[in-house]
Amino acid sequence: MNDDRPVLLEKRGTCLHLTLNRPRALNALSHTMVRLLDEALSHAEQDESIHSVLLSGAGDRGLCAGGDIRALHDDARASGRESLRFWRDEYRLNARIARFPKPYVALMDGIVMGGGVGVSAHSGIRVVTERSRVAMPETAIGFVPDVGGTRLLATAPGELGTHLALTGRSVGAADAVLCGLADHHIPARLLPALTEVLGEPAGQGPSVAGIVQRFATEPPTGELAAQRDWIDGCYAAASVEEILRRLRETGVPAADAAADELLTKSPLALKVTLAAVRRAARLDSLEAVLDQDFRVSSRAFEHPDFVEGVRARIIDKDNAPQWKPSSLAEVDDREVARFFAPLGPGEQELGLAPGPTCAPVNGGQAG
């Protein structure tokens, strides 16, 4: 008989195994799932019989494809506020995972996007497989990378994170490790054995990290290391317009393809995303970045590009979004800056970091 609970909890020896259990929806996160995960981690933190936590996704297609985009879209269309409550709890969960005091192993097998990155890539031990595709694809739906993803991307080598943030491209195992989104590659066929060993009674054997390392192998060759020259040179520019100009002038087909890809994204989302990544690099903690993410998400939720992007990419699937504004030249720097301003009367900041986390955006530019 199938268990239809959205999050499955199973204690195996001293390991608490958490399974995201919405395989038909690629384990997309609902508010209920976020609350269940938070409650489970709170309990595991206090339970001395639990020495480690393992996170995986049901089915063989992915750990988690992100938040429930249709639910967020419907809430935005109805001018609702449930999405903000969801993000408030989700971002607090992301911070809890990053600070969790016991080994937390995330099996980032298959598709890991958006909110899926948030519940995995902030953990202490992150495992990818040859099937992994890791991405923050928000600019395609008129949104901006959140769940602390801008901090992860800002700390990637060179400008690799800026490239991934703006294009929303997914990466495989080797590139996920290169970019600091994962730690180890383990073939998917070995994950059941790893899970079994992690669930064995604790004794005088190797640590959790040592067990994972024992299963790790070299991943298949990635793509980004060989593209560093043009990526670092182009994406170091101070504006999206200048990034595009440099991409066009390289004469590198892959750079030209990246430029074509950027022109399909929401112009406003591109400019806000570039500013968010650059600002995240200057903030001193994940909590400060999550506070920023909450402001940005709150503003993006109100903007028509989000509803239109989800309609075009997810619901109608015509892939012909009508962005407002429709071009980068029409994006007002003051509108970009508004995404980072403190929330107004009647709105509540996330408030994870002490003190202010709002720095000037240099007139709306990201540099």
Short mmCIF file of C-alpha atoms in Angstrom, two decimals:
data_model
loop_
_atom_site.label_atom_id
_atom_site.label_comp_id
_atom_site.label_asym_id
_atom_site.label_seq_id
_atom_site.Cartn_x
_atom_site.Cartn_y
_atom_site.Cartn_z
CA MET A 1 0.00 0.00 0.00
CA ASN A 2 1.42 3.39 -1.00
CA ASP A 3 2.15 5.90 1.73
CA ASP A 4 0.77 9.27 0.63
CA ARG A 5 2.35 11.37 3.39
CA PRO A 6 4.28 14.22 1.71
CA VAL A 7 7.35 13.67 3.90
CA LEU A 8 8.32 10.21 5.12
CA LEU A 9 10.33 9.81 8.33
CA GLU A 10 12.19 6.61 9.11
CA LYS A 11 14.77 6.12 11.82
CA ARG A 12 17.44 3.65 10.77
CA GLY A 13 19.88 3.01 13.57
CA THR A 14 21.10 6.45 14.56
CA CYS A 15 20.16 8.07 11.21
CA LEU A 16 16.85 9.86 10.59
CA HIS A 17 15.96 9.36 6.93
CA LEU A 18 13.68 12.08 5.50
CA THR A 19 12.08 11.41 2.11
CA LEU A 20 10.27 14.05 0.08
CA ASN A 21 7.27 12.08 -1.13
CA ARG A 22 5.51 13.76 -4.03
CA PRO A 23 7.12 11.87 -6.92
CA ARG A 24 4.41 12.78 -9.45
CA ALA A 25 5.21 16.45 -8.82
CA LEU A 26 8.98 15.83 -8.78
CA ASN A 27 8.74 16.23 -5.00
CA ALA A 28 7.92 19.93 -5.30
CA LEU A 29 7.74 21.57 -1.88
CA SER A 30 4.44 22.55 -0.33
CA HIS A 31 4.04 24.62 2.81
CA THR A 32 3.06 21.45 4.67
CA MET A 33 6.28 19.75 3.59
CA VAL A 34 8.37 22.69 4.78
CA ARG A 35 6.70 22.56 8.17
CA LEU A 36 7.14 18.80 8.44
CA LEU A 37 10.83 19.06 7.58
CA ASP A 38 11.34 21.82 10.12
CA GLU A 39 9.57 19.84 12.84
CA ALA A 40 11.61 16.73 12.03
CA LEU A 41 14.91 18.62 12.21
CA SER A 42 13.91 20.33 15.44
CA HIS A 43 13.20 16.91 16.96
CA ALA A 44 16.40 15.38 15.53
CA GLU A 45 18.48 18.21 16.93
CA GLN A 46 17.25 17.46 20.46
CA ASP A 47 17.12 13.65 20.23
CA GLU A 48 20.45 12.28 21.42
CA SER A 49 19.73 8.91 19.79
CA ILE A 50 19.80 10.56 16.35
CA HIS A 51 23.35 11.16 15.17
CA SER A 52 22.71 12.13 11.54
CA VAL A 53 20.01 13.04 9.00
CA LEU A 54 19.66 11.81 5.42
CA LEU A 55 17.47 13.63 2.86
CA SER A 56 16.30 12.00 -0.36
CA GLY A 57 13.44 12.21 -2.85
CA ALA A 58 10.89 9.55 -3.71
CA GLY A 59 11.00 8.13 -7.23
CA ASP A 60 13.94 8.18 -9.59
CA ARG A 61 13.44 11.54 -11.32
CA GLY A 62 14.80 13.95 -8.75
CA LEU A 63 15.22 15.14 -5.19
CA CYS A 64 13.01 18.21 -5.61
CA ALA A 65 12.00 20.45 -8.53
CA GLY A 66 11.47 23.46 -6.25
CA GLY A 67 8.37 25.03 -4.76
CA ASP A 68 4.86 24.31 -5.94
CA ILE A 69 4.92 26.84 -8.80
CA ARG A 70 1.28 26.45 -9.76
CA ALA A 71 0.16 27.15 -6.20
CA LEU A 72 2.39 30.24 -6.04
CA HIS A 73 1.05 31.39 -9.43
CA ASP A 74 -2.57 30.98 -8.37
CA ASP A 75 -1.91 32.84 -5.12
CA ALA A 76 -0.28 35.71 -7.00
CA ARG A 77 -3.17 35.95 -9.46
CA ALA A 78 -5.59 36.14 -6.54
CA SER A 79 -3.46 38.79 -4.78
CA GLY A 80 -3.06 36.35 -1.90
CA ARG A 81 -0.45 36.29 0.85
CA GLU A 82 0.01 32.57 1.49
CA SER A 83 3.13 32.49 -0.70
CA LEU A 84 4.84 35.00 1.58
CA ARG A 85 4.04 32.83 4.59
CA PHE A 86 5.43 29.83 2.69
CA TRP A 87 8.67 31.65 1.86
CA ARG A 88 9.03 32.88 5.43
CA ASP A 89 8.97 29.32 6.74
CA GLU A 90 11.00 27.93 3.82
CA TYR A 91 13.85 30.40 4.25
CA ARG A 92 13.93 29.76 7.99
CA LEU A 93 14.22 26.05 7.17
CA ASN A 94 17.12 26.79 4.80
CA ALA A 95 18.92 28.60 7.63
CA ARG A 96 18.23 25.73 10.04
CA ILE A 97 19.71 23.24 7.58
CA ALA A 98 22.85 25.33 7.16
CA ARG A 99 23.36 25.53 10.93
CA PHE A 100 22.22 21.98 11.75
CA PRO A 101 24.64 20.66 14.40
CA LYS A 102 24.65 17.02 13.27
CA PRO A 103 25.74 15.51 9.93
CA TYR A 104 23.07 16.23 7.31
CA VAL A 105 23.50 14.26 4.10
CA ALA A 106 21.53 15.41 1.04
CA LEU A 107 21.20 13.02 -1.89
CA MET A 108 20.90 15.44 -4.82
CA ASP A 109 20.03 12.77 -7.35
CA GLY A 110 18.17 13.73 -10.54
CA ILE A 111 16.49 17.14 -10.78
CA VAL A 112 17.36 19.60 -8.00
CA MET A 113 16.02 23.07 -8.67
CA GLY A 114 15.04 26.20 -6.75
CA GLY A 115 13.66 25.15 -3.38
CA GLY A 116 15.29 21.76 -3.89
CA VAL A 117 18.65 23.54 -3.80
CA GLY A 118 17.54 25.26 -0.59
CA VAL A 119 16.90 22.01 1.31
CA SER A 120 20.09 20.34 0.05
CA ALA A 121 22.93 22.63 -1.01
CA HIS A 122 23.15 24.39 2.38
CA SER A 123 23.77 21.08 4.13
CA GLY A 124 27.10 19.78 5.36
CA ILE A 125 27.40 16.74 3.08
CA ARG A 126 25.99 17.10 -0.45
CA VAL A 127 25.96 14.15 -2.83
CA VAL A 128 25.33 14.32 -6.57
CA THR A 129 25.10 11.49 -9.10
CA GLU A 130 25.54 11.10 -12.85
CA ARG A 131 21.80 11.84 -13.12
CA SER A 132 21.93 15.15 -11.22
CA ARG A 133 20.77 18.38 -12.82
CA VAL A 134 21.11 21.28 -10.40
CA ALA A 135 19.73 24.73 -11.24
CA MET A 136 18.29 28.02 -10.08
CA PRO A 137 16.07 28.66 -13.15
CA GLU A 138 13.96 31.52 -11.79
CA THR A 139 14.69 34.19 -14.43
CA ALA A 140 12.77 32.11 -16.99
CA ILE A 141 9.54 32.66 -15.03
CA GLY A 142 10.05 36.32 -14.18
CA PHE A 143 11.36 35.53 -10.72
CA VAL A 144 14.75 35.81 -8.98
CA PRO A 145 16.91 33.08 -7.40
CA ASP A 146 16.03 32.73 -3.72
CA VAL A 147 16.43 30.19 -0.84
CA GLY A 148 19.94 31.54 -0.27
CA GLY A 149 20.90 30.42 -3.76
CA THR A 150 22.41 33.81 -4.57
CA ARG A 151 24.92 33.28 -1.75
CA LEU A 152 25.92 29.90 -3.16
CA LEU A 153 26.25 31.32 -6.67
CA ALA A 154 28.12 34.41 -5.48
CA THR A 155 30.82 32.22 -3.95
CA ALA A 156 31.30 30.02 -7.03
CA PRO A 157 34.70 30.39 -8.76
CA GLY A 158 35.06 33.47 -10.93
CA GLU A 159 31.77 34.42 -12.58
CA LEU A 160 30.36 30.92 -12.94
CA GLY A 161 27.61 31.71 -10.43
CA THR A 162 26.59 34.86 -12.29
CA HIS A 163 26.36 32.85 -15.50
CA LEU A 164 24.14 30.22 -13.87
CA ALA A 165 21.99 32.78 -12.05
CA LEU A 166 21.19 34.80 -15.17
CA THR A 167 20.76 31.96 -17.66
CA GLY A 168 19.13 29.58 -15.17
CA ARG A 169 21.06 26.71 -16.71
CA SER A 170 21.27 23.36 -14.98
CA VAL A 171 24.60 21.68 -14.29
CA GLY A 172 25.65 18.08 -13.85
CA ALA A 173 27.68 16.49 -11.09
CA ALA A 174 31.17 17.75 -11.94
CA ASP A 175 30.03 21.33 -12.47
CA ALA A 176 27.90 21.26 -9.31
CA VAL A 177 31.01 20.30 -7.34
CA LEU A 178 33.11 22.91 -9.17
CA CYS A 179 30.58 25.63 -8.35
CA GLY A 180 30.36 24.67 -4.67
CA LEU A 181 26.79 23.38 -4.92
CA ALA A 182 27.82 19.82 -4.00
CA ASP A 183 30.69 17.95 -2.35
CA HIS A 184 30.79 14.37 -3.62
CA HIS A 185 29.80 12.33 -6.66
CA ILE A 186 28.39 8.85 -5.99
CA PRO A 187 26.94 6.68 -8.78
CA ALA A 188 23.16 6.43 -8.48
CA ARG A 189 23.32 2.64 -8.31
CA LEU A 190 25.28 2.92 -5.03
CA LEU A 191 22.80 5.16 -3.22
CA PRO A 192 20.78 2.26 -1.74
CA ALA A 193 23.99 0.77 -0.33
CA LEU A 194 25.04 4.16 1.08
CA THR A 195 21.63 4.58 2.68
CA GLU A 196 21.92 1.12 4.22
CA VAL A 197 25.35 1.77 5.69
CA LEU A 198 24.34 5.16 7.08
CA GLY A 199 21.46 3.41 8.84
CA GLU A 200 23.64 0.85 10.59
CA PRO A 201 23.99 1.16 14.38
CA ALA A 202 26.70 3.60 15.38
CA GLY A 203 29.84 2.06 16.74
CA GLN A 204 33.54 2.67 16.46
CA GLY A 205 33.42 2.75 12.65
CA PRO A 206 34.04 5.67 10.31
CA SER A 207 32.26 9.00 10.64
CA VAL A 208 29.29 9.88 8.46
CA ALA A 209 31.58 11.98 6.30
CA GLY A 210 34.01 9.07 6.09
CA ILE A 211 31.25 6.69 5.00
CA VAL A 212 30.14 9.04 2.23
CA GLN A 213 33.74 9.55 1.11
CA ARG A 214 34.16 5.77 0.87
CA PHE A 215 31.41 5.61 -1.77
CA ALA A 216 32.55 8.68 -3.70
CA THR A 217 34.01 8.47 -7.22
CA GLU A 218 35.16 10.93 -9.85
CA PRO A 219 32.16 12.40 -11.72
CA PRO A 220 31.83 12.44 -15.50
CA THR A 221 33.66 15.41 -17.04
CA GLY A 222 31.80 18.70 -16.77
CA GLU A 223 31.57 21.65 -19.15
CA LEU A 224 32.21 24.82 -17.17
CA ALA A 225 35.90 24.45 -16.37
CA ALA A 226 36.78 24.67 -20.06
CA GLN A 227 34.54 27.75 -20.48
CA ARG A 228 35.97 29.83 -17.65
CA ASP A 229 37.81 32.30 -19.91
CA TRP A 230 34.78 33.68 -21.71
CA ILE A 231 32.42 33.27 -18.73
CA ASP A 232 34.69 35.17 -16.33
CA GLY A 233 35.49 37.86 -18.87
CA CYS A 234 31.90 38.50 -19.94
CA TYR A 235 30.02 38.19 -16.68
CA ALA A 236 32.41 40.43 -14.73
CA ALA A 237 30.66 43.39 -16.39
CA ALA A 238 28.69 45.81 -14.23
CA SER A 239 25.40 45.58 -16.12
CA VAL A 240 23.34 43.02 -18.00
CA GLU A 241 23.62 45.14 -21.15
CA GLU A 242 27.42 45.08 -20.94
CA ILE A 243 27.39 41.33 -20.27
CA LEU A 244 25.36 40.83 -23.44
CA ARG A 245 27.70 43.06 -25.46
CA ARG A 246 30.74 41.11 -24.29
CA LEU A 247 29.07 37.76 -24.98
CA ARG A 248 28.32 38.84 -28.56
CA GLU A 249 31.86 40.08 -29.14
CA THR A 250 33.73 36.98 -27.99
CA GLY A 251 33.24 35.07 -31.22
CA VAL A 252 32.68 31.95 -29.11
CA PRO A 253 29.55 30.02 -30.19
CA ALA A 254 28.75 29.01 -26.59
CA ALA A 255 28.90 32.67 -25.52
CA ASP A 256 26.61 33.68 -28.38
CA ALA A 257 24.17 30.93 -27.34
CA ALA A 258 24.22 32.28 -23.77
CA ALA A 259 23.36 35.75 -25.08
CA ASP A 260 20.44 34.33 -27.05
CA GLU A 261 19.27 32.58 -23.91
CA LEU A 262 19.43 35.73 -21.79
CA LEU A 263 17.22 37.57 -24.27
CA THR A 264 14.40 35.10 -23.58
CA LYS A 265 14.35 35.93 -19.86
CA SER A 266 12.46 38.66 -18.04
CA PRO A 267 14.53 41.86 -18.45
CA LEU A 268 13.56 43.04 -14.97
CA ALA A 269 14.35 39.67 -13.41
CA LEU A 270 17.78 39.68 -15.08
CA LYS A 271 18.69 43.07 -13.66
CA VAL A 272 17.40 42.25 -10.19
CA THR A 273 19.19 38.89 -10.25
CA LEU A 274 22.53 40.46 -11.17
CA ALA A 275 22.13 42.97 -8.35
CA ALA A 276 21.11 40.19 -5.93
CA VAL A 277 24.17 38.05 -6.68
CA ARG A 278 26.56 41.01 -6.38
CA ARG A 279 24.95 42.13 -3.13
CA ALA A 280 24.96 38.60 -1.73
CA ALA A 281 28.74 38.53 -2.18
CA ARG A 282 28.99 41.53 0.15
CA LEU A 283 26.65 40.23 2.86
CA ASP A 284 28.32 38.47 5.77
CA SER A 285 25.99 35.53 6.42
CA LEU A 286 23.44 33.22 4.88
CA GLU A 287 20.85 34.74 7.20
CA ALA A 288 21.49 38.21 5.77
CA VAL A 289 21.12 36.83 2.24
CA LEU A 290 17.87 35.10 3.15
CA ASP A 291 16.57 38.38 4.58
CA GLN A 292 17.41 39.95 1.21
CA ASP A 293 15.78 37.05 -0.64
CA PHE A 294 12.56 37.60 1.29
CA ARG A 295 12.41 41.25 0.26
CA VAL A 296 13.15 40.41 -3.35
CA SER A 297 10.68 37.52 -3.47
CA SER A 298 7.97 39.70 -1.93
CA ARG A 299 8.46 42.31 -4.67
CA ALA A 300 8.77 39.77 -7.49
CA PHE A 301 5.56 38.11 -6.30
CA GLU A 302 3.72 41.40 -6.82
CA HIS A 303 5.12 42.01 -10.31
CA PRO A 304 3.15 40.82 -13.37
CA ASP A 305 6.23 39.12 -14.88
CA PHE A 306 5.95 36.28 -12.35
CA VAL A 307 2.37 35.35 -13.24
CA GLU A 308 3.11 35.79 -16.95
CA GLY A 309 6.30 33.74 -16.77
CA VAL A 310 4.62 30.81 -15.04
CA ARG A 311 1.74 30.99 -17.51
CA ALA A 312 4.05 30.88 -20.51
CA ARG A 313 6.53 28.27 -19.23
CA ILE A 314 4.48 26.02 -16.96
CA ILE A 315 0.75 26.36 -17.59
CA ASP A 316 0.10 27.20 -21.26
CA LYS A 317 3.64 26.17 -22.28
CA ASP A 318 3.61 28.48 -25.29
CA ASN A 319 7.07 29.75 -24.29
CA ALA A 320 6.07 33.24 -25.41
CA PRO A 321 5.96 35.40 -22.29
CA GLN A 322 5.05 39.05 -22.69
CA TRP A 323 7.44 40.71 -20.24
CA LYS A 324 6.78 44.15 -18.74
CA PRO A 325 8.98 45.96 -19.50
CA SER A 326 9.87 44.09 -22.66
CA SER A 327 13.49 45.21 -22.98
CA LEU A 328 16.51 45.85 -20.76
CA ALA A 329 16.62 49.48 -21.89
CA GLU A 330 13.16 50.05 -20.44
CA VAL A 331 14.01 48.72 -16.96
CA ASP A 332 14.16 51.64 -14.53
CA ASP A 333 17.09 51.50 -12.10
CA ARG A 334 14.78 52.81 -9.40
CA GLU A 335 12.52 49.80 -9.90
CA VAL A 336 15.50 47.48 -9.45
CA ALA A 337 16.48 49.29 -6.25
CA ARG A 338 12.92 48.96 -4.93
CA PHE A 339 13.30 45.17 -4.79
CA PHE A 340 15.99 45.55 -2.11
CA ALA A 341 14.38 48.30 -0.03
CA PRO A 342 12.95 47.50 3.41
CA LEU A 343 9.42 46.18 3.31
CA GLY A 344 6.73 48.79 3.84
CA PRO A 345 4.01 49.37 6.45
CA GLY A 346 1.95 46.28 7.17
CA GLU A 347 4.74 44.01 5.91
CA GLN A 348 7.09 42.07 8.14
CA GLU A 349 10.77 41.50 7.43
CA LEU A 350 12.12 37.97 7.69
CA GLY A 351 14.58 39.19 10.31
CA LEU A 352 17.03 36.29 10.47
CA ALA A 353 20.18 38.44 10.61
CA PRO A 354 20.84 41.02 13.33
CA GLY A 355 21.04 44.61 12.16
CA PRO A 356 20.32 46.11 8.74
CA THR A 357 21.06 44.14 5.56
CA CYS A 358 20.06 46.83 3.06
CA ALA A 359 23.03 48.41 1.28
CA PRO A 360 22.75 50.87 -1.61
CA VAL A 361 22.48 49.30 -5.05
CA ASN A 362 24.60 51.96 -6.78
CA GLY A 363 21.71 53.53 -8.63
CA GLY A 364 20.25 50.16 -9.54
CA GLN A 365 23.42 48.77 -11.14
CA ALA A 366 24.84 45.58 -9.76
CA GLY A 367 28.51 46.45 -9.60
#
